[in-house]
PDB file of C-alpha atoms in Angstrom:
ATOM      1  CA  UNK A 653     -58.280 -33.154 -30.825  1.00 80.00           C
ATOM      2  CA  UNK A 654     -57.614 -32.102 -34.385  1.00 89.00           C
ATOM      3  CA  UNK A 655     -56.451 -34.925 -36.631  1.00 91.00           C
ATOM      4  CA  UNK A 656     -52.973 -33.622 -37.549  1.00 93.00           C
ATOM      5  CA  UNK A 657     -52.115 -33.990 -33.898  1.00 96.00           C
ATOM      6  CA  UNK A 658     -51.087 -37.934 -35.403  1.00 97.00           C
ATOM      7  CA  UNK A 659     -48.233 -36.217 -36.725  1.00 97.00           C
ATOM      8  CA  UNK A 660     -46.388 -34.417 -33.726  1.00 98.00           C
ATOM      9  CA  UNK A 661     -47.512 -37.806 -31.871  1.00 98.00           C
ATOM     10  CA  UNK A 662     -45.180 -39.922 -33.791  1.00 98.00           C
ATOM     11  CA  UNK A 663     -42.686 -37.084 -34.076  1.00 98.00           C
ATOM     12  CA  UNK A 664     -41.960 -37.213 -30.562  1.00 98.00           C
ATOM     13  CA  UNK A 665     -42.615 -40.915 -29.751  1.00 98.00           C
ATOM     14  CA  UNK A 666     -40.141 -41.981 -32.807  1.00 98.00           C
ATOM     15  CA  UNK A 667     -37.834 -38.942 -31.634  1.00 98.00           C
ATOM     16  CA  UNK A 668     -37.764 -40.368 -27.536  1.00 97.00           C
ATOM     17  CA  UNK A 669     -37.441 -43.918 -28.371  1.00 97.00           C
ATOM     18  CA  UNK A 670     -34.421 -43.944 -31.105  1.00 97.00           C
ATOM     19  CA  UNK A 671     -32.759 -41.019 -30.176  1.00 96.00           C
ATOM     20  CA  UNK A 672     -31.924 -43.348 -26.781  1.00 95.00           C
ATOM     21  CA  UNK A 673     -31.309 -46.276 -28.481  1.00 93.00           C
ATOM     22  CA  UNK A 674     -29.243 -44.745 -31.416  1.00 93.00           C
ATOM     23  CA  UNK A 675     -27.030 -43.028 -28.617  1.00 94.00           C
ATOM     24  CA  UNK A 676     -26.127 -47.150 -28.059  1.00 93.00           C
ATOM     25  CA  UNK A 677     -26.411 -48.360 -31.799  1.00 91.00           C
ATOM     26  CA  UNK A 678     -23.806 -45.702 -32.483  1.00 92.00           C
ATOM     27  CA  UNK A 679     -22.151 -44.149 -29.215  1.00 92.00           C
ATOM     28  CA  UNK A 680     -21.833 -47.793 -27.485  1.00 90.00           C
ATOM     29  CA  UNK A 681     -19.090 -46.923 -25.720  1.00 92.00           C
ATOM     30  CA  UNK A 682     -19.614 -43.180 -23.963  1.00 94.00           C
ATOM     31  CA  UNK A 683     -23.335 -44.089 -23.628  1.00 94.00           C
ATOM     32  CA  UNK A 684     -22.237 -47.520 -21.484  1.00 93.00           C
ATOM     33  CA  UNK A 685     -19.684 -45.381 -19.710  1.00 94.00           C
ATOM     34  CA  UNK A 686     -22.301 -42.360 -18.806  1.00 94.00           C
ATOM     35  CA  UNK A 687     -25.460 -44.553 -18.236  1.00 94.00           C
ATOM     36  CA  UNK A 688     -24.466 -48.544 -17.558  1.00 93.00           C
ATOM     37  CA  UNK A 689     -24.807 -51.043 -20.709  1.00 92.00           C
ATOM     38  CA  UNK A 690     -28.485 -51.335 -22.509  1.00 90.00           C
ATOM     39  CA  UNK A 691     -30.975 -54.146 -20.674  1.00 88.00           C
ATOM     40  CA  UNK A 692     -34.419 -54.209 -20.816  1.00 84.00           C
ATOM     41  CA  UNK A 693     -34.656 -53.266 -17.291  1.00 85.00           C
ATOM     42  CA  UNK A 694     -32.383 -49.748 -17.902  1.00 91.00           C
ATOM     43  CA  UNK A 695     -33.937 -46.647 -16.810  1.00 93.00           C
ATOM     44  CA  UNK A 696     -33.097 -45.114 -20.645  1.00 95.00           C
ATOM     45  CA  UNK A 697     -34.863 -48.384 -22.078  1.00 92.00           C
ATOM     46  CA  UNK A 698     -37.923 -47.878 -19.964  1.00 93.00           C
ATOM     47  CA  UNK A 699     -38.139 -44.023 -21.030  1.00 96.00           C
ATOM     48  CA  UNK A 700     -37.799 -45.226 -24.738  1.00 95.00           C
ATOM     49  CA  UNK A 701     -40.829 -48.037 -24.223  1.00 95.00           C
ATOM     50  CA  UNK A 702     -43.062 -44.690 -22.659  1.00 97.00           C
ATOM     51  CA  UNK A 703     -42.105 -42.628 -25.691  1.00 98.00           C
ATOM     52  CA  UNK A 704     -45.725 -42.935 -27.143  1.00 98.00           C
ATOM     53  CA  UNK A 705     -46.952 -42.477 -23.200  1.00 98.00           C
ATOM     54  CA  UNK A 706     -44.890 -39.379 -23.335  1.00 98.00           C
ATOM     55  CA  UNK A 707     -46.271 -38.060 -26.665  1.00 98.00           C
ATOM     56  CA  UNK A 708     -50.101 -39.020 -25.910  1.00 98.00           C
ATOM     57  CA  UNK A 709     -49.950 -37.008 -23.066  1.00 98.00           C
ATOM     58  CA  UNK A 710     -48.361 -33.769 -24.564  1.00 98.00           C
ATOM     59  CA  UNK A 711     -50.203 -33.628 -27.665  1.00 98.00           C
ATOM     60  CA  UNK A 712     -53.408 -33.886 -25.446  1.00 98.00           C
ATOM     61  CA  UNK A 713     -52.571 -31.690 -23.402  1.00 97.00           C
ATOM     62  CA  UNK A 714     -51.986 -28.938 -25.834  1.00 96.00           C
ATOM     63  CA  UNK A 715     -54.928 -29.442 -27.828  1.00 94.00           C
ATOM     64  CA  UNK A 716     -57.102 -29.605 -24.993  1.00 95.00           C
ATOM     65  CA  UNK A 717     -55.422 -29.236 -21.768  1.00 96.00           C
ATOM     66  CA  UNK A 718     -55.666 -30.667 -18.325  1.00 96.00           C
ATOM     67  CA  UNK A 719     -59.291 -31.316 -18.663  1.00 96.00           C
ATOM     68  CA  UNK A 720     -58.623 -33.331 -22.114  1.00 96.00           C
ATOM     69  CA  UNK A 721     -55.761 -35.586 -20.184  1.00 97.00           C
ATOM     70  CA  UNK A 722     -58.263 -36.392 -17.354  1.00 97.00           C
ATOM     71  CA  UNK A 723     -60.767 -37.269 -19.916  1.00 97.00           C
ATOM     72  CA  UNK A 724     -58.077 -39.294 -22.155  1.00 97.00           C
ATOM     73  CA  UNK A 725     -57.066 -41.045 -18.503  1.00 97.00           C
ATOM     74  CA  UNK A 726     -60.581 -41.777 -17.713  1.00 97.00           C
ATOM     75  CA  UNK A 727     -60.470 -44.087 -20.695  1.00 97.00           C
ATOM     76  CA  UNK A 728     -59.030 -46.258 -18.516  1.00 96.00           C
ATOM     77  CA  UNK A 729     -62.453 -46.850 -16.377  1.00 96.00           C
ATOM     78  CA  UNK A 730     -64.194 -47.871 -19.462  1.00 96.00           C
ATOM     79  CA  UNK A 731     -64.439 -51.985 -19.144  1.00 95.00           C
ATOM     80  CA  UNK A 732     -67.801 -52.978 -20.510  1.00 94.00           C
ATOM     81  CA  UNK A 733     -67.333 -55.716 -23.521  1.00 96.00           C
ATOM     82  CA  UNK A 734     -68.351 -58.886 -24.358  1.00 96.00           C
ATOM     83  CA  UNK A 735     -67.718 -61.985 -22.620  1.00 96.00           C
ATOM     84  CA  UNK A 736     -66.016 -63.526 -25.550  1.00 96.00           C
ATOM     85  CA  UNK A 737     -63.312 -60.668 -25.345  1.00 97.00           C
ATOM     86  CA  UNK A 738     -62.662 -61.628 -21.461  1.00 97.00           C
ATOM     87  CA  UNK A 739     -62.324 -64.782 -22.273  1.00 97.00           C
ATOM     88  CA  UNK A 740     -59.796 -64.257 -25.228  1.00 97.00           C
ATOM     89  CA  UNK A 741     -57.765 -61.998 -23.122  1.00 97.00           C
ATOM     90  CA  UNK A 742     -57.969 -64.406 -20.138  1.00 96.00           C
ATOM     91  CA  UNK A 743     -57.690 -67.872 -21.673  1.00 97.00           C
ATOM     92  CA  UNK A 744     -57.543 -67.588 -25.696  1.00 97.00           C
ATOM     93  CA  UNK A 745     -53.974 -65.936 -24.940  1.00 97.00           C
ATOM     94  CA  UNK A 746     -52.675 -67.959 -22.880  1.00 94.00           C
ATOM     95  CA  UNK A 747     -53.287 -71.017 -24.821  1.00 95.00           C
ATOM     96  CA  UNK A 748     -51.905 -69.582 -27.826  1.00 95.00           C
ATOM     97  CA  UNK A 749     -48.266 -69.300 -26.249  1.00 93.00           C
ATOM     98  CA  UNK A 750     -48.723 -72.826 -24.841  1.00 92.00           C
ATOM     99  CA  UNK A 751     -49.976 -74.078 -28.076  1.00 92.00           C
ATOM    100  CA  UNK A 752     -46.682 -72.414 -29.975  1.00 92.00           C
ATOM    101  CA  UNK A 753     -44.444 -73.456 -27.224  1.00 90.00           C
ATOM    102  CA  UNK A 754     -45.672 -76.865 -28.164  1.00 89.00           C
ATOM    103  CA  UNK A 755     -45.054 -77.079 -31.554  1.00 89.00           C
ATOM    104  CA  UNK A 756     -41.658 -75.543 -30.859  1.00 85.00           C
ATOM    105  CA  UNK A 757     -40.972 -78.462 -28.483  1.00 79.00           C
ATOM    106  CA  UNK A 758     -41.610 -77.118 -24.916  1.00 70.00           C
ATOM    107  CA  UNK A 759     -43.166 -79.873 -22.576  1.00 61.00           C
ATOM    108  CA  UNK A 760     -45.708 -79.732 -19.845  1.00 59.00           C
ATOM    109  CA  UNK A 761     -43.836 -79.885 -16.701  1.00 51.00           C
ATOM    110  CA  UNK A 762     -41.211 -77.602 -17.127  1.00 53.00           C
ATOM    111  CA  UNK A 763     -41.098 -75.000 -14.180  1.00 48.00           C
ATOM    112  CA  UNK A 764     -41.546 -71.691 -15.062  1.00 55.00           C
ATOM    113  CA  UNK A 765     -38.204 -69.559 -14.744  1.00 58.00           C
ATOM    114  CA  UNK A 766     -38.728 -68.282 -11.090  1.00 57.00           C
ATOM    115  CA  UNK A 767     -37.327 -69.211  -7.766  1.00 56.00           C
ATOM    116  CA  UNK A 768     -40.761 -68.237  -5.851  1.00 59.00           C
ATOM    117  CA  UNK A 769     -44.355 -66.931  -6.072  1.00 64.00           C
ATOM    118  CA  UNK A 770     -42.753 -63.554  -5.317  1.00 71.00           C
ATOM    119  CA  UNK A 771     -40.366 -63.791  -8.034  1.00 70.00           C
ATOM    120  CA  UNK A 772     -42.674 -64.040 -10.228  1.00 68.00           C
ATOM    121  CA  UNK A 773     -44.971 -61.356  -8.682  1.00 75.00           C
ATOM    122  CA  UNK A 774     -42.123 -58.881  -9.403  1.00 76.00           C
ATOM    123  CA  UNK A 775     -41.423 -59.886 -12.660  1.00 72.00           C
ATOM    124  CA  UNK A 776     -44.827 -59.123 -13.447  1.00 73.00           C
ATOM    125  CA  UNK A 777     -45.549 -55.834 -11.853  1.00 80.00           C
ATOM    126  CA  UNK A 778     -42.104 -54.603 -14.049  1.00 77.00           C
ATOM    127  CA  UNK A 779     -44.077 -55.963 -17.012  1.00 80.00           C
ATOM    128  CA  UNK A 780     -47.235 -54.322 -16.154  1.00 82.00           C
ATOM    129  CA  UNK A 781     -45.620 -50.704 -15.877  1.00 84.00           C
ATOM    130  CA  UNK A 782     -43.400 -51.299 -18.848  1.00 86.00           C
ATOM    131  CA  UNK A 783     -44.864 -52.158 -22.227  1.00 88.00           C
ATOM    132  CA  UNK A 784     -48.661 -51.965 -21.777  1.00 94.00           C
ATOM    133  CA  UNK A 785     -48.348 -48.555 -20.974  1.00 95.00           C
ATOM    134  CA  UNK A 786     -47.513 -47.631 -24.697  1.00 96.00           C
ATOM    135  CA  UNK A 787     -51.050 -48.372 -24.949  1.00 97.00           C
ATOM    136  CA  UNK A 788     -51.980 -44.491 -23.646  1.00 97.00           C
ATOM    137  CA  UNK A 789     -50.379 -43.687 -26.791  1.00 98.00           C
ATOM    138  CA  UNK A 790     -51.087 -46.410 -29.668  1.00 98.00           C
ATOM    139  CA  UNK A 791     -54.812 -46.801 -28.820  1.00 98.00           C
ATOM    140  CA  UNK A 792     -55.408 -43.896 -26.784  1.00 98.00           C
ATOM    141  CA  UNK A 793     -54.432 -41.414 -29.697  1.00 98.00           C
ATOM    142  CA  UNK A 794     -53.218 -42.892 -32.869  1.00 98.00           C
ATOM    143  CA  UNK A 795     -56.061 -45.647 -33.299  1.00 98.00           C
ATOM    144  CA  UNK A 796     -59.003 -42.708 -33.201  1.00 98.00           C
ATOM    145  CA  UNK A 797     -56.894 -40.434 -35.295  1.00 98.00           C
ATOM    146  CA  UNK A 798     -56.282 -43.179 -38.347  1.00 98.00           C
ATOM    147  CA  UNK A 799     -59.916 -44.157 -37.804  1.00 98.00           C
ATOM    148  CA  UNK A 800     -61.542 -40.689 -38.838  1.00 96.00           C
ATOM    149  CA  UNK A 801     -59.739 -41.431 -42.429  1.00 95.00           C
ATOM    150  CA  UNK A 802     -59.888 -44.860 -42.878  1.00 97.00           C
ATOM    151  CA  UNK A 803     -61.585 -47.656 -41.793  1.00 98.00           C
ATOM    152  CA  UNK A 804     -60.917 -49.915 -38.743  1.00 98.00           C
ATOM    153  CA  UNK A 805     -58.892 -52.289 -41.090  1.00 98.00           C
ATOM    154  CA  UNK A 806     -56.747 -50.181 -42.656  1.00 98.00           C
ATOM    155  CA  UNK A 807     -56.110 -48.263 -39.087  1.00 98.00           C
ATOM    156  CA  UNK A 808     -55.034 -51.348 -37.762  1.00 98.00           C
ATOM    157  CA  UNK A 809     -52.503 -52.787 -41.089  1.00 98.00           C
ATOM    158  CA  UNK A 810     -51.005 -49.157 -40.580  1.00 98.00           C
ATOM    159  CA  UNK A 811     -51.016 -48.466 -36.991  1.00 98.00           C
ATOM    160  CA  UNK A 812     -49.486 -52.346 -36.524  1.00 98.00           C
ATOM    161  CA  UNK A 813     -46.706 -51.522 -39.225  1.00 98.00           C
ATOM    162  CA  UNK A 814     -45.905 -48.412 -37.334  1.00 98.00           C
ATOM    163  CA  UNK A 815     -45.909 -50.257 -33.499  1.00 97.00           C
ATOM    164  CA  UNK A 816     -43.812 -52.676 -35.202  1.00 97.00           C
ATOM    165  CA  UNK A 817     -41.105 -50.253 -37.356  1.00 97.00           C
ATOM    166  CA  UNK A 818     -40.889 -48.295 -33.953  1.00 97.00           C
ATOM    167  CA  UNK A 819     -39.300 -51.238 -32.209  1.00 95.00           C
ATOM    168  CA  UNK A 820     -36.920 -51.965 -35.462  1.00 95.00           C
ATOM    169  CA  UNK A 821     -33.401 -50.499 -33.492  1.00 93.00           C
ATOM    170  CA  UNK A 822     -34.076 -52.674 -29.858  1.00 91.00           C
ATOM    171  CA  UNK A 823     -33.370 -55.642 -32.821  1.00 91.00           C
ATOM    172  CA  UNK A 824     -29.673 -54.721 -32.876  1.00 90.00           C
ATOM    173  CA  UNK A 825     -29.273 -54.158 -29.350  1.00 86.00           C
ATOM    174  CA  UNK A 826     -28.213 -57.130 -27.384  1.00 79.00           C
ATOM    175  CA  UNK A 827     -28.965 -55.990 -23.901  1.00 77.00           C
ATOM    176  CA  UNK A 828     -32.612 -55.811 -24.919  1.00 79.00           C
ATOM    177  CA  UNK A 829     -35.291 -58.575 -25.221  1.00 79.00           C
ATOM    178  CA  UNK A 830     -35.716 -57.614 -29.049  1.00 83.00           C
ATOM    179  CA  UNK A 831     -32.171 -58.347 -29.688  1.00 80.00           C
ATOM    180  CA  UNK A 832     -32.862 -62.492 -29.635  1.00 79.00           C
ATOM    181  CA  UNK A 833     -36.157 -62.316 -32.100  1.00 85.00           C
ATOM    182  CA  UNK A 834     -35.769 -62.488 -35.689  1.00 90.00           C
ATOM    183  CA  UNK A 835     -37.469 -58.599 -36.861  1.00 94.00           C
ATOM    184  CA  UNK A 836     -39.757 -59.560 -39.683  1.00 94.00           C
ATOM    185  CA  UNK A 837     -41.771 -62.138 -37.914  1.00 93.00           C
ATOM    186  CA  UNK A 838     -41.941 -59.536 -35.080  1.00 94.00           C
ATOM    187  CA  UNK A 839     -43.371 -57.023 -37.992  1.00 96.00           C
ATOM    188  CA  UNK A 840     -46.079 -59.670 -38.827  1.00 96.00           C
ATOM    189  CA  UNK A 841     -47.320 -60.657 -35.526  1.00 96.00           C
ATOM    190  CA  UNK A 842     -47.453 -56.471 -34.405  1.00 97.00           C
ATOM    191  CA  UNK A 843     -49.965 -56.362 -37.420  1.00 98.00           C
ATOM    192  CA  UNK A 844     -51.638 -59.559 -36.525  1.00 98.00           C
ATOM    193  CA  UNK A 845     -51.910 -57.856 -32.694  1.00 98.00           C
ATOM    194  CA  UNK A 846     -53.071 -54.533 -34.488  1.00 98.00           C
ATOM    195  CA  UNK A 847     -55.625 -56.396 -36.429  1.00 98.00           C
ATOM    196  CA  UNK A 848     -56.933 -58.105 -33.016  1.00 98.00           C
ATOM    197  CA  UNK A 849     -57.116 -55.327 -30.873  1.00 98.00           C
ATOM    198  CA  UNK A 850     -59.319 -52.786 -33.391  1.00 98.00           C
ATOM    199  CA  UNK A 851     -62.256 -54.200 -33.008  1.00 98.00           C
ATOM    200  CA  UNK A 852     -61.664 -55.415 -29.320  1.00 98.00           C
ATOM    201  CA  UNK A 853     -61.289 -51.242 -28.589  1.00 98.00           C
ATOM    202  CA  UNK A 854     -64.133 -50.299 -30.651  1.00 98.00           C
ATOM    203  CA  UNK A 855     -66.213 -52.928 -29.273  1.00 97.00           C
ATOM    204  CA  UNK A 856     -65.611 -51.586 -25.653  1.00 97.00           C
ATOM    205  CA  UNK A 857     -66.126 -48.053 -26.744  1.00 96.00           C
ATOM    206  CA  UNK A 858     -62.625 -46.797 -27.029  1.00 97.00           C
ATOM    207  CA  UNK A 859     -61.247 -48.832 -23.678  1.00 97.00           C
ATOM    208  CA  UNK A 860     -57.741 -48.459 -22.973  1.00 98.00           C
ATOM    209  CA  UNK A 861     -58.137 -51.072 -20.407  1.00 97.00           C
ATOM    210  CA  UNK A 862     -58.876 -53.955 -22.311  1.00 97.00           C
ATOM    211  CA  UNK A 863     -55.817 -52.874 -24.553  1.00 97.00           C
ATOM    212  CA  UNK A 864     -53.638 -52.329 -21.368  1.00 97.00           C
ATOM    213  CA  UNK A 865     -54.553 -56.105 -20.504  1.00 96.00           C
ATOM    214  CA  UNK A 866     -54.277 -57.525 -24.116  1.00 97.00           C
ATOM    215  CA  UNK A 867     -50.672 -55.947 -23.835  1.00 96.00           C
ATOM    216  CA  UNK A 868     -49.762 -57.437 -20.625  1.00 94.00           C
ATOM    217  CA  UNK A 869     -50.566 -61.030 -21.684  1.00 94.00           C
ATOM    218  CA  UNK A 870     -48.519 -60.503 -24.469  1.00 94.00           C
ATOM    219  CA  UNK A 871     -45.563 -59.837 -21.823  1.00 91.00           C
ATOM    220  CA  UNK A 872     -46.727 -61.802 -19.394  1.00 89.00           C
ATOM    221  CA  UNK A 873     -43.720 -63.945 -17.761  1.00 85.00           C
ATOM    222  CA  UNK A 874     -45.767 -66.528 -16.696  1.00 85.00           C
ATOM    223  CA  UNK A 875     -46.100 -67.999 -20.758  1.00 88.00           C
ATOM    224  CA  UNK A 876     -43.666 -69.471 -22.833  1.00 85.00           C
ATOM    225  CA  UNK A 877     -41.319 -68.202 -24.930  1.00 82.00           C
ATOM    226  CA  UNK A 878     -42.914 -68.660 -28.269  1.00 84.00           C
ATOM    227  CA  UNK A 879     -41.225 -66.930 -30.577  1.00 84.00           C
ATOM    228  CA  UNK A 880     -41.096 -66.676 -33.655  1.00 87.00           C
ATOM    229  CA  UNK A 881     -44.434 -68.972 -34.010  1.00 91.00           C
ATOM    230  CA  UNK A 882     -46.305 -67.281 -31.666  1.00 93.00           C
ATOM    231  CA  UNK A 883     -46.775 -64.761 -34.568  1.00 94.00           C
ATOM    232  CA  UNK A 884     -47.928 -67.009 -37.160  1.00 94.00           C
ATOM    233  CA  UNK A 885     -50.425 -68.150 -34.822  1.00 95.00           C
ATOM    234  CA  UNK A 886     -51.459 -64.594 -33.463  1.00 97.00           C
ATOM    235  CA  UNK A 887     -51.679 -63.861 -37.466  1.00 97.00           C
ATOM    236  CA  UNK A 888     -53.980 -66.655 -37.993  1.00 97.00           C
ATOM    237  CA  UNK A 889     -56.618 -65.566 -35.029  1.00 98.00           C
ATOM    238  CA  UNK A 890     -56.024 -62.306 -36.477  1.00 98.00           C
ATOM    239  CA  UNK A 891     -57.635 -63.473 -39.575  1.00 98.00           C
ATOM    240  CA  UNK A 892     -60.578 -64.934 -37.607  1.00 98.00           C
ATOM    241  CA  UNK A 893     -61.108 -62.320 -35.534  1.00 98.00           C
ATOM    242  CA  UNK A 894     -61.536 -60.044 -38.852  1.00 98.00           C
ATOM    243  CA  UNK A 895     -63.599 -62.110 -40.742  1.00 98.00           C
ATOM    244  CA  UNK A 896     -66.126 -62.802 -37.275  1.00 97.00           C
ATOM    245  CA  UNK A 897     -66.071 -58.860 -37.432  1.00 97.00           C
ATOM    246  CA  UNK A 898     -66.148 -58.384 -41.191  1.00 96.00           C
ATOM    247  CA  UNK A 899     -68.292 -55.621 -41.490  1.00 96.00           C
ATOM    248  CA  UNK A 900     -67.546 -53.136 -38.141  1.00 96.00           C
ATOM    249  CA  UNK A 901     -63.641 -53.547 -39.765  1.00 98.00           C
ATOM    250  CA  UNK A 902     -64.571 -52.283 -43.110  1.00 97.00           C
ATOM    251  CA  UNK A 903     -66.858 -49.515 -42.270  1.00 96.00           C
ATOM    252  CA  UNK A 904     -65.836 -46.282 -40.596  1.00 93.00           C
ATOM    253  CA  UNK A 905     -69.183 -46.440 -38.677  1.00 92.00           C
ATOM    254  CA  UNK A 906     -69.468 -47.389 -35.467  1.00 90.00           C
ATOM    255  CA  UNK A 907     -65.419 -46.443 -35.404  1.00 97.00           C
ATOM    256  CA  UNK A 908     -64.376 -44.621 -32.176  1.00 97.00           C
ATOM    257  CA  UNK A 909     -62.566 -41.560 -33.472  1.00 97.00           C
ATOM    258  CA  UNK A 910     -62.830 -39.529 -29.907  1.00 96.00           C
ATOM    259  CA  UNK A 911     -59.234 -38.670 -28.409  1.00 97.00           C
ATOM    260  CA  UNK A 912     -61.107 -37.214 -25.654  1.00 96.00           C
ATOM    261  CA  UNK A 913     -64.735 -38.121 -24.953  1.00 91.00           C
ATOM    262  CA  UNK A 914     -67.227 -35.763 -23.845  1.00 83.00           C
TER     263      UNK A 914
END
């Protein structure tokens, strides 16, 4: 995979995702008419969230074919990292939407918002195929790619402005879960998530599965809604996790740059 493949990658993802949402932001009416109203459940809103799915898998697939896309899936298998990672994903997450929820006046006690076990079960498996699935495309392509210029840190400041900007027209959608949050503290904590995940994927040798989970927590019904301070407090692990990992950030060394491993 050549490194100008970055830029037909986030033709097409930007092209998928607000071409469908600017048919709403602009054609409201015929688009409601032809396809139901915009909800973050909509067929049309799901295609728009596997835009950079959609684009990983076509660039890939021309630059290296079939054999490249099993290769770029197989990324998926790759789970060895440190125990401190597991734990973050599995309990440092968590605790950070509890400890914002807090702050922002939620109290221990209150029942989560589902009727059963199974509810909730559902909720999650829509959750699981929905957003972390981007990852195929954000880590899976664009991370290596910026990483064979720059180093880790940089990647991650651009690559989080970029996730961020990409989800800038669900903002004035009201059918969509975007359309309550407040878009610049969004911006901030899609850095502050950038910055966090880097060295998590380069740690576990270009994983997309530890991304995939890091994704899902971040979506995971089961937490609080936190926002907006769930951002300032992702932004200050953020700055933790970079300092604790000062040097792999800032040198292009021991940066995974492979698309497609051999």
């Amino acid at each position: 995979m050549r490194e100008r493949a970055l830029l037909p990658f986030l033709v097409i993802t930007f092209t998928i995702a607000w071409g469908i949402l600017a048919g709403y932001l602009f054609l409201n009416t015929p688009m409601s008419r032809a396809f139901g109203p915009i909800t973050g459940h909509h067929p049309l809103f799901y295609l728009a969230v596997y835009a950079p799915a959609i684009a990983a898998l076509l660039v890939v697939f021309h630059g290296a074919g079939p054999g490249g896309v099993r290769r770029l899936l197989g990324r998926f298998l790759l789970w060895r990292a440190s125990l401190g990672w597991y734990a973050f994903l599995l309990l440092g997450v968590p605790l950070l939407f509890y400890a914002a929820a807090l702050l922002q006046g939620w109290r221990f006690g209150n029942p989560p918002d589902f009727a059963s076990l199974s509810a909730w079960l559902v909720a999650a498996l829509l959750m699981v195929i929905k957003g972390p699935v981007e990852e195929l495309g954000w880590r899976g392509v664009a991370l290596p790619l910026l990483q064979r210029r720059v180093t880790p840190f940089w990647a991650a400041i651009l690559l989080g402005l970029i996730w961020g900007i990409w989800h800038l027209p669900a903002f004035f959608l009201g059918g969509t879960p975007q359309g309550a949050w407040s878009f610049l503290p969004f911006l901030v904590g899609a850095v502050a998530l950038s910055l966090i995940v880097t060295p998590m994927f380069n740690a576990s040798r270009g994983s997309l599965l530890l991304p995939v989970v890091f994704h899902f927590q971040l979506i995971n019904p089961l937490w609080p809604d936190a926002q907006p301070l769930e951002n300032l407090l992702f932004l200050a692990v953020a700055v933790g996790v970079v300092w604790h990992h000062r040097q792999p950030m800032f040198r292009r060394e021991g940066a995974v740059t492979a698309v497609v491993p051999k």
